[in-house]
PDB file of C-alpha atoms in Angstrom:
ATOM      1  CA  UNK A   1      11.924   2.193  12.756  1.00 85.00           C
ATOM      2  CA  UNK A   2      10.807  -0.275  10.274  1.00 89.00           C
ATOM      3  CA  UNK A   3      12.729  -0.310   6.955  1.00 93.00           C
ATOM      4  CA  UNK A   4      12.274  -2.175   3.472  1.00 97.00           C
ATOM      5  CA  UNK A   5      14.575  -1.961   0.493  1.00 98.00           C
ATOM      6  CA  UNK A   6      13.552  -3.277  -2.906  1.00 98.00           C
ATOM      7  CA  UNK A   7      15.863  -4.244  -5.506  1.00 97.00           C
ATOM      8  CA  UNK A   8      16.294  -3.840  -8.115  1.00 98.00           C
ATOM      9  CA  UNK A   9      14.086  -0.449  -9.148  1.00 98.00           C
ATOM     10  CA  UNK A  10      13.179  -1.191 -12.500  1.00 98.00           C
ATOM     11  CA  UNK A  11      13.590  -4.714 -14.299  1.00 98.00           C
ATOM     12  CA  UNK A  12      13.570  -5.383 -18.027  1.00 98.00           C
ATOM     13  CA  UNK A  13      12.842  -9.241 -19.453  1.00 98.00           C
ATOM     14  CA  UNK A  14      12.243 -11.122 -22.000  1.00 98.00           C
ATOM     15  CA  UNK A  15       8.472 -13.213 -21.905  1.00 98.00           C
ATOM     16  CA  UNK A  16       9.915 -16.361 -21.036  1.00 97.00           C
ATOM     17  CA  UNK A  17      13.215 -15.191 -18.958  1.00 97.00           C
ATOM     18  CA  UNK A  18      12.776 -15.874 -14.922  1.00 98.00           C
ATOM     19  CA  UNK A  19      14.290 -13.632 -12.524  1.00 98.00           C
ATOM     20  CA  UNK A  20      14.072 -12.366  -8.935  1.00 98.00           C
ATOM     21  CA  UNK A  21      12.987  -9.461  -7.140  1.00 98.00           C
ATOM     22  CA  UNK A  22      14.565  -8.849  -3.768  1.00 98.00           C
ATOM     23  CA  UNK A  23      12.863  -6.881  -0.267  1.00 98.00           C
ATOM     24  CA  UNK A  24      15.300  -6.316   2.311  1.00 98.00           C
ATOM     25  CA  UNK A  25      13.862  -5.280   5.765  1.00 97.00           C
ATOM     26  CA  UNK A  26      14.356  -4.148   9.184  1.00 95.00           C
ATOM     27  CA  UNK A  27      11.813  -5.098  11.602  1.00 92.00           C
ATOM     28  CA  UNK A  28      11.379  -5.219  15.478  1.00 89.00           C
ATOM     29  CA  UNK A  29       9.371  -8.906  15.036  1.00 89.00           C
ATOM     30  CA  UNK A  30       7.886  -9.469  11.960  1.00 91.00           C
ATOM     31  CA  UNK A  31       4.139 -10.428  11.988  1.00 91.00           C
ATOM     32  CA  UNK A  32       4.125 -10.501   8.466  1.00 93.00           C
ATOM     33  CA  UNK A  33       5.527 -10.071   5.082  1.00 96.00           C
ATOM     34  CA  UNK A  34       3.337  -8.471   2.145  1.00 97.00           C
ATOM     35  CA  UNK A  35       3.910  -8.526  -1.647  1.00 98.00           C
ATOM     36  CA  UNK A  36       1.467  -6.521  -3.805  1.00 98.00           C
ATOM     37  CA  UNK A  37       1.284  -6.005  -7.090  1.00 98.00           C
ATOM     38  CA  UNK A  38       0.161  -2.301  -8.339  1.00 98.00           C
ATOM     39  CA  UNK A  39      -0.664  -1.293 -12.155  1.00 97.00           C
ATOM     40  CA  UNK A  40      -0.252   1.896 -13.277  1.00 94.00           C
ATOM     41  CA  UNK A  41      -3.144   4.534 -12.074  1.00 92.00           C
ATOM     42  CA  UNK A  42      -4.577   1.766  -9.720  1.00 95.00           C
ATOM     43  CA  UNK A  43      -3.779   0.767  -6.049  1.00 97.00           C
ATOM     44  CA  UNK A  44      -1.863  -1.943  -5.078  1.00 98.00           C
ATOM     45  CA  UNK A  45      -3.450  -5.568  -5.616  1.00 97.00           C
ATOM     46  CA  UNK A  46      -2.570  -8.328  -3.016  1.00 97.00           C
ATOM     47  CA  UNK A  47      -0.332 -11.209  -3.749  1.00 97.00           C
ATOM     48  CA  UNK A  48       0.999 -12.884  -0.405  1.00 95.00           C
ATOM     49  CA  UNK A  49       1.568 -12.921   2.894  1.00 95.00           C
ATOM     50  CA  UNK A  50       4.655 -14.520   4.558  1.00 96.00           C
ATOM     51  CA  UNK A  51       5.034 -15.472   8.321  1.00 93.00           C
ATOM     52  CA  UNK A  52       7.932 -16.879   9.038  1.00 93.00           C
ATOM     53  CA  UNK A  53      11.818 -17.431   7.342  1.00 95.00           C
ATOM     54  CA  UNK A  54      11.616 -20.822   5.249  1.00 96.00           C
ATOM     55  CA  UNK A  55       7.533 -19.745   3.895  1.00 96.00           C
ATOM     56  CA  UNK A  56       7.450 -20.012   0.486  1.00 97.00           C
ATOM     57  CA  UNK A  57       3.690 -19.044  -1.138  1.00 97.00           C
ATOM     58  CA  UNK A  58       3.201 -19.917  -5.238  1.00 97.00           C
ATOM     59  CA  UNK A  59       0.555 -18.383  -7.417  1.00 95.00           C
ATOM     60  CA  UNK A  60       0.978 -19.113 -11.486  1.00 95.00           C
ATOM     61  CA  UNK A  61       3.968 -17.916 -12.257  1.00 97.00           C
ATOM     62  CA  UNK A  62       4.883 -16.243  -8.880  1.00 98.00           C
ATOM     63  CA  UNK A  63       6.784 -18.130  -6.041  1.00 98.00           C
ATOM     64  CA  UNK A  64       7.591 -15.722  -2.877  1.00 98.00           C
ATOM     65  CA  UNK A  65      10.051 -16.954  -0.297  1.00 98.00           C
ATOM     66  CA  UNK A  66      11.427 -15.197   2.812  1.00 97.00           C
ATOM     67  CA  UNK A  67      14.398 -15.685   5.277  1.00 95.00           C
ATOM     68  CA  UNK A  68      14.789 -13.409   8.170  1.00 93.00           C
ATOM     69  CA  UNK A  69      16.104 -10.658   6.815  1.00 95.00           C
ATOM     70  CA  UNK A  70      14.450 -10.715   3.171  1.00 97.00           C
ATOM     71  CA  UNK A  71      12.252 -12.130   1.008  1.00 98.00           C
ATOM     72  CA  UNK A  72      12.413 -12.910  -2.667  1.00 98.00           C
ATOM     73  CA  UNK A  73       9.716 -12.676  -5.587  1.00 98.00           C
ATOM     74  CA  UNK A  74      10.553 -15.631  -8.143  1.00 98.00           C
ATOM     75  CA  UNK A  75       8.742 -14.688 -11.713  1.00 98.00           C
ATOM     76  CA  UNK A  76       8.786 -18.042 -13.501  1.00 98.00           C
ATOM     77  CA  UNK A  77       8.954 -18.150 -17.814  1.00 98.00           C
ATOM     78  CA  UNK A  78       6.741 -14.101 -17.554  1.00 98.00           C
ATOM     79  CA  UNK A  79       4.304 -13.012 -19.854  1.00 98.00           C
ATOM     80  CA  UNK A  80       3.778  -9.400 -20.772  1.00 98.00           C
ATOM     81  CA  UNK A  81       0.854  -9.346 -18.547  1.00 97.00           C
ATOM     82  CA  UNK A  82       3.196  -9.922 -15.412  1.00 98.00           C
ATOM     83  CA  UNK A  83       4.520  -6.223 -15.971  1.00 98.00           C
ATOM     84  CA  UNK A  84       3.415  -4.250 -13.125  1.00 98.00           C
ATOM     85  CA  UNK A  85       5.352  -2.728 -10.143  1.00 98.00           C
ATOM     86  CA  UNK A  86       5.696  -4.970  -7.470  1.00 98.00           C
ATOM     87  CA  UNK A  87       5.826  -4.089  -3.703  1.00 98.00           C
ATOM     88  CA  UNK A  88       6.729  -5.505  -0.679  1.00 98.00           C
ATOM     89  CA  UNK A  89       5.356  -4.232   3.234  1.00 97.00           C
ATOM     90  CA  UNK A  90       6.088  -5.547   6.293  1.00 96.00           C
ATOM     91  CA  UNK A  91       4.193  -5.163   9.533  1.00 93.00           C
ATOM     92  CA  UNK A  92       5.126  -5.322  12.998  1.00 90.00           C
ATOM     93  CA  UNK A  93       4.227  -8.035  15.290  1.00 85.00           C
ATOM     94  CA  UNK A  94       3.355  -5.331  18.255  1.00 83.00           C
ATOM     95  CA  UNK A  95       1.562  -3.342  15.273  1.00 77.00           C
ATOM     96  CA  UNK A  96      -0.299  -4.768  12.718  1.00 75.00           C
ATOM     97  CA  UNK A  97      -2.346  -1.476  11.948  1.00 83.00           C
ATOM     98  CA  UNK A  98       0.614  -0.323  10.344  1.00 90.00           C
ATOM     99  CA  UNK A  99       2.708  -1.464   6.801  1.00 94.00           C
ATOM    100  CA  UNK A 100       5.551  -0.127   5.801  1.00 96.00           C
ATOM    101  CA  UNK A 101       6.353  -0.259   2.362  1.00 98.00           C
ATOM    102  CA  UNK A 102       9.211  -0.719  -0.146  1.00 98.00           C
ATOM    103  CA  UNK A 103       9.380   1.443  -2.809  1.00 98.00           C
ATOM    104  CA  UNK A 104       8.790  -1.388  -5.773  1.00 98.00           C
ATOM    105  CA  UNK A 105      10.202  -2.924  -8.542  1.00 98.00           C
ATOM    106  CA  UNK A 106       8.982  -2.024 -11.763  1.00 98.00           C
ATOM    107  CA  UNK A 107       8.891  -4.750 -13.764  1.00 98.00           C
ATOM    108  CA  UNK A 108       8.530  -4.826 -17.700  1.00 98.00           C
ATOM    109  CA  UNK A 109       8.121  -8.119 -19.745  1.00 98.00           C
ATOM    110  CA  UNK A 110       8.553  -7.749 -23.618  1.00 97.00           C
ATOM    111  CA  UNK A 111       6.815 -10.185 -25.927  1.00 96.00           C
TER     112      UNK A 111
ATOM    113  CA  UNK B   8     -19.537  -6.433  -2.607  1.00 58.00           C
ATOM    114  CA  UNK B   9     -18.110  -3.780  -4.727  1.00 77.00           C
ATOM    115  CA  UNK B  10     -14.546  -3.195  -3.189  1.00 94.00           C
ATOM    116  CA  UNK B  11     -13.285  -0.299  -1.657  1.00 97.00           C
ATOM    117  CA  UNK B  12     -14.682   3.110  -3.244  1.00 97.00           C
ATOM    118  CA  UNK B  13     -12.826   6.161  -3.361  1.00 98.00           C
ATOM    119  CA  UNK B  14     -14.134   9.554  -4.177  1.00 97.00           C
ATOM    120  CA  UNK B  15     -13.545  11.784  -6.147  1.00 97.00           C
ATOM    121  CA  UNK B  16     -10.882   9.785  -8.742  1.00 97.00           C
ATOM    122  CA  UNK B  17      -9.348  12.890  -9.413  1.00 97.00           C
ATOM    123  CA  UNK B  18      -8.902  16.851  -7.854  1.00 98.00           C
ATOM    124  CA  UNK B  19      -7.109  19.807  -8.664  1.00 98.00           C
ATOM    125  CA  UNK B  20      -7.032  22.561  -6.631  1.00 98.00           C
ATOM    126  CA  UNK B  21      -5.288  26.004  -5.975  1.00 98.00           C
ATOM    127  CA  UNK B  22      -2.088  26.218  -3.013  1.00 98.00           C
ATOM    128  CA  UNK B  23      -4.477  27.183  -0.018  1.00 97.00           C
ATOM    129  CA  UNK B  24      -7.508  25.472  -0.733  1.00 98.00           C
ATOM    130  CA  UNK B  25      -8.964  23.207   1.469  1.00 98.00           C
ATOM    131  CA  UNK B  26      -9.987  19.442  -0.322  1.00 98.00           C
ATOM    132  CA  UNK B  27     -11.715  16.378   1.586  1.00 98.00           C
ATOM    133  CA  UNK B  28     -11.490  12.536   0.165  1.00 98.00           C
ATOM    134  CA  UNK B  29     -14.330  10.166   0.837  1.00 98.00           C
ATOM    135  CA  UNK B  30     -13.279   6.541   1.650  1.00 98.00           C
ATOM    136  CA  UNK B  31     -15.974   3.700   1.709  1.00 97.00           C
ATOM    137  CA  UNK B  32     -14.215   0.085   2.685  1.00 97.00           C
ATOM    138  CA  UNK B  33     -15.883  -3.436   2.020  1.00 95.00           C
ATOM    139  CA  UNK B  34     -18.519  -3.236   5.071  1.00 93.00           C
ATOM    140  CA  UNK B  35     -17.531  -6.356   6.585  1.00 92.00           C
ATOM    141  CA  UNK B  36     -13.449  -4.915   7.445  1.00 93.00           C
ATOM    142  CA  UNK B  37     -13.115  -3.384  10.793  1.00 93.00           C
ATOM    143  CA  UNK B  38     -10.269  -1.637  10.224  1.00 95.00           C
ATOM    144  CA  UNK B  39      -9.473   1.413   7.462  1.00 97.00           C
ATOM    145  CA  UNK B  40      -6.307   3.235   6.506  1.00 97.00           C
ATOM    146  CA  UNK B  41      -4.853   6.012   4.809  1.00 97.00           C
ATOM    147  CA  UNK B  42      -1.326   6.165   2.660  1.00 98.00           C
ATOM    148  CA  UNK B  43       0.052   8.436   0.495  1.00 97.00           C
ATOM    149  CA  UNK B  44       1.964   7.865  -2.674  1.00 98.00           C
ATOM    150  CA  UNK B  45       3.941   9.911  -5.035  1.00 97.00           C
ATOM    151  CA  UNK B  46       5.557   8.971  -8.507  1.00 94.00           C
ATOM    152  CA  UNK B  47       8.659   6.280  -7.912  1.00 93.00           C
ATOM    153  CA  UNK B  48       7.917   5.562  -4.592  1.00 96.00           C
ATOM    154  CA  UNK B  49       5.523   3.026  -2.325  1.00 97.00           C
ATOM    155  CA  UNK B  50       2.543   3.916  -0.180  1.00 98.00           C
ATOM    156  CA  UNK B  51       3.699   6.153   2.964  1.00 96.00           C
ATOM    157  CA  UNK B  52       1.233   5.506   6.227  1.00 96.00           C
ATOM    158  CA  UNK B  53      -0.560   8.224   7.373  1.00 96.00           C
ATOM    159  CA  UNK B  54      -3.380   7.043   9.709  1.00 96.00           C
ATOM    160  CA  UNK B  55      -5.773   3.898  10.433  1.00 95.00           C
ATOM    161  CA  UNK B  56      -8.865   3.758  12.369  1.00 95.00           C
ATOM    162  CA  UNK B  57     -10.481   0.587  13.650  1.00 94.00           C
ATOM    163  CA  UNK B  58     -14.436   0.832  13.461  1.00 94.00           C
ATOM    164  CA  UNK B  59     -14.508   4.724  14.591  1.00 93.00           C
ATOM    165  CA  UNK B  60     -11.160   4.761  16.651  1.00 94.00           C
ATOM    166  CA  UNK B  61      -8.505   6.535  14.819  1.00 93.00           C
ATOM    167  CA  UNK B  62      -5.460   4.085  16.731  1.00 93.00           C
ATOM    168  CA  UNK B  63      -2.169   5.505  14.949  1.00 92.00           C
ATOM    169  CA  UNK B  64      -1.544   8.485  13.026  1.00 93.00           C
ATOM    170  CA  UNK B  65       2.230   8.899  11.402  1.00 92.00           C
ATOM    171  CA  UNK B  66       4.218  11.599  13.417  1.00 87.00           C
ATOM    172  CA  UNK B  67       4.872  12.937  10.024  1.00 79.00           C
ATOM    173  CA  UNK B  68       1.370  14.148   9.524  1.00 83.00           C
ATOM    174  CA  UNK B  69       1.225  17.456   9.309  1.00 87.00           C
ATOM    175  CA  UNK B  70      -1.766  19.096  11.595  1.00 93.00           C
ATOM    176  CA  UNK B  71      -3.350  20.149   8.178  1.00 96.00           C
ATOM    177  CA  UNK B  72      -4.141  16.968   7.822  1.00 96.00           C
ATOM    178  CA  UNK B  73      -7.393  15.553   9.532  1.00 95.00           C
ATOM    179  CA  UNK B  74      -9.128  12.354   9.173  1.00 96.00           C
ATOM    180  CA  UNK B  75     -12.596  10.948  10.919  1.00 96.00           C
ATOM    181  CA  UNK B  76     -14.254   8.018  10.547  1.00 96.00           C
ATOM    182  CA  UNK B  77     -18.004   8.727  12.032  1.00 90.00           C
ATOM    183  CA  UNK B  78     -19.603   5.363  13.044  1.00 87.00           C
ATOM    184  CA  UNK B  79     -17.114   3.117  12.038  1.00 86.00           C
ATOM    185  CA  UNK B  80     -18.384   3.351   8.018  1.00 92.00           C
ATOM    186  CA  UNK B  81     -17.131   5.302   5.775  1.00 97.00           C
ATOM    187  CA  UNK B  82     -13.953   7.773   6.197  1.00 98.00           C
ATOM    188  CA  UNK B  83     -12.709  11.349   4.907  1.00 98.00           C
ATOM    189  CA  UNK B  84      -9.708  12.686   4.699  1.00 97.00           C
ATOM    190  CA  UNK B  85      -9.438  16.302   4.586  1.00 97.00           C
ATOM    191  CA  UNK B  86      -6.228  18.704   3.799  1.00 97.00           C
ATOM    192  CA  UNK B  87      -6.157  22.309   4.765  1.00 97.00           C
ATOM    193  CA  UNK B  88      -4.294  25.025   3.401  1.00 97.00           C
ATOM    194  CA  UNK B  89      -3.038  22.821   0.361  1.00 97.00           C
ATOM    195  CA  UNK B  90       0.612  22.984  -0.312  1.00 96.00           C
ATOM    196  CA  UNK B  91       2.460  21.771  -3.761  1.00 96.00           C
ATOM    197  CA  UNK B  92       4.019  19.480  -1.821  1.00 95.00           C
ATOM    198  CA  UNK B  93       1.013  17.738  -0.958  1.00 97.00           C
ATOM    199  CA  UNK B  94       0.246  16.927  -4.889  1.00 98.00           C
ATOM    200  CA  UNK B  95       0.131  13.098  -4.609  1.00 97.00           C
ATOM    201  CA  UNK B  96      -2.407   9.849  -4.744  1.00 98.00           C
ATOM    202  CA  UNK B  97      -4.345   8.893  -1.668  1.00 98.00           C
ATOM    203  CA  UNK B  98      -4.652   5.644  -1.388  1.00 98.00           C
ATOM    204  CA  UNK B  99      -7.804   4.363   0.987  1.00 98.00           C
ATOM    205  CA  UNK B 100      -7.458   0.778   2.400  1.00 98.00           C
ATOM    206  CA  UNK B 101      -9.405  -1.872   4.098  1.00 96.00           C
ATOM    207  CA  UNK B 102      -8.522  -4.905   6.483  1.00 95.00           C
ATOM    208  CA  UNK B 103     -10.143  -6.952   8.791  1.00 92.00           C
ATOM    209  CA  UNK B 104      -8.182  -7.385  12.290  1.00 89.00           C
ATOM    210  CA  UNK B 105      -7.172 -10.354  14.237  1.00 83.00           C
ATOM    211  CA  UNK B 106      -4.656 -13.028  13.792  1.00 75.00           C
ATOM    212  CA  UNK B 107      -6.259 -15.503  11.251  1.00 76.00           C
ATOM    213  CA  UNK B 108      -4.356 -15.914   8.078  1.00 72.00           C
ATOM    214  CA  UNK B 109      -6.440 -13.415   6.126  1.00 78.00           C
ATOM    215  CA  UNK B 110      -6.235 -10.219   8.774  1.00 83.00           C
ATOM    216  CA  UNK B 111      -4.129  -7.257   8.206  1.00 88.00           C
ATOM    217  CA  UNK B 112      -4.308  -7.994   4.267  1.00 94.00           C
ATOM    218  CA  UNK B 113      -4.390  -4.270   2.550  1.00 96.00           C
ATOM    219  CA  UNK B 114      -7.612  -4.061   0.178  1.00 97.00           C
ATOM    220  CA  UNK B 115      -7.014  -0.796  -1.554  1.00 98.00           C
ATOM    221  CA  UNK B 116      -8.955   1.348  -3.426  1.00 98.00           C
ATOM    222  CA  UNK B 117      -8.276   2.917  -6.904  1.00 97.00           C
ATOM    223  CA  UNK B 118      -7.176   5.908  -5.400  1.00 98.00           C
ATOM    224  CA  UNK B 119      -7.399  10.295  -4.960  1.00 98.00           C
ATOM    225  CA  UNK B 120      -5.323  11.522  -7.474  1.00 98.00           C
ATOM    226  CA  UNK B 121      -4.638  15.882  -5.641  1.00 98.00           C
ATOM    227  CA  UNK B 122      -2.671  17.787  -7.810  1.00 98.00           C
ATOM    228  CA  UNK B 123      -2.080  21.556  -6.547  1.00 98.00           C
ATOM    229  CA  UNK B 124      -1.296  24.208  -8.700  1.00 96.00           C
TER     230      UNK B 124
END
């Protein structure tokens, strides 16, 4: 069974101090590799898609690379209105009707 | 197009009740799916249909849980005999199908907020 373990839960920065979020998975073929981003009382929002170890995908301050057994969400110089919780999914590449997800990173960025 | 519409935002019922969630997708996706979600932790499958075919349902559904998708439109998902433990947000997605670059991406709705007292 597919499995995907996000690290670390919950993630405290400074505006202005990069770090990395991590999604670890277990997949029988990956078709693809999701990140979302989900605000509090909404659903999930989507970010990227990764297909294949080496991929990296940027958007502003958000650079998401993956390897073949995880993938890493790179949050250049953040602004307060990068806080969200992040998650990754992964989906099978004999079922792509189905994502499993991580359980998220919550991230907060203090001004 | 407005997005994916979920209705109603919010429901609280009594243990026992039976309550039914309206999903409507961006009309162009083919496919629509279900999740749960509860406080701390990411969205848990329950079912997807493509157009009117209901292709996967998780094996941890309970049979309480029913969902249809008449005509390949709009969806419902309906819980009988609500339990505490099924106080959670229902998260309604859309995706087209295929293997261009864009298929399989997750549009989500807002969400069914169920609490059961």
């Amino acid at each position: 069974e597919d499995q995907v373990t996000q690290s670390p839960e919950a993630l405290r920065l400074q505006e202005g101090e990069s770090s990395s979020l991590n999604c670890s998975y277990t997949v029988s073929g990956l078709r693809g590799l999701f990140w979302y981003r989900q605000d509090p009382g909404k659903g999930p929002e989507f970010l990227f898609t990764l297909y294949s170890a080496g991929e990296e995908k940027e958007k502003e301050r958000l650079k998401a690379t993956l390897t073949k057994k995880e993938s890493f969400l790179h949050i250049t110089a953040p602004k307060p209105e990068d806080s969200a919780t992040y998650l990754c999914a992964v989906q099978e590449s004999t079922n792509a009707g189905k994502s499993t997800f991580g359980d998220g990173t919550t991230l907060t960025v203090k001004p | 197009d407005t997005g994916v519409s979920q209705n109603p935002r919010h429901k609280i019922t009594k243990r026992g009740q039976n309550v039914t969630f309206r999903c409507d997708p961006i009309s162009e996706h083919n496919r629509l799916y279900w999740y749960r979600q509860t406080l701390g932790q990411g969205p848990e499958f329950l079912t997807y249909f493509q157009n009117e075919a209901q292709l996967e349902k998780s094996r941890l559904l309970s049979d309480r849980f029913s969902a249809e998708r008449p005509k390949g439109s709009f969806s419902t998902l309906e819980i009988q005999r609500t339990e505490q433990g099924d106080s959670a947000m229902y998260l309604c997605a859309s995706s087209l199908s295929g293997q261009s670059s864009g298929a399989n991406v997750l549009t989500f709705g807002a969400g069914s907020r169920l609490t059961v007292l």
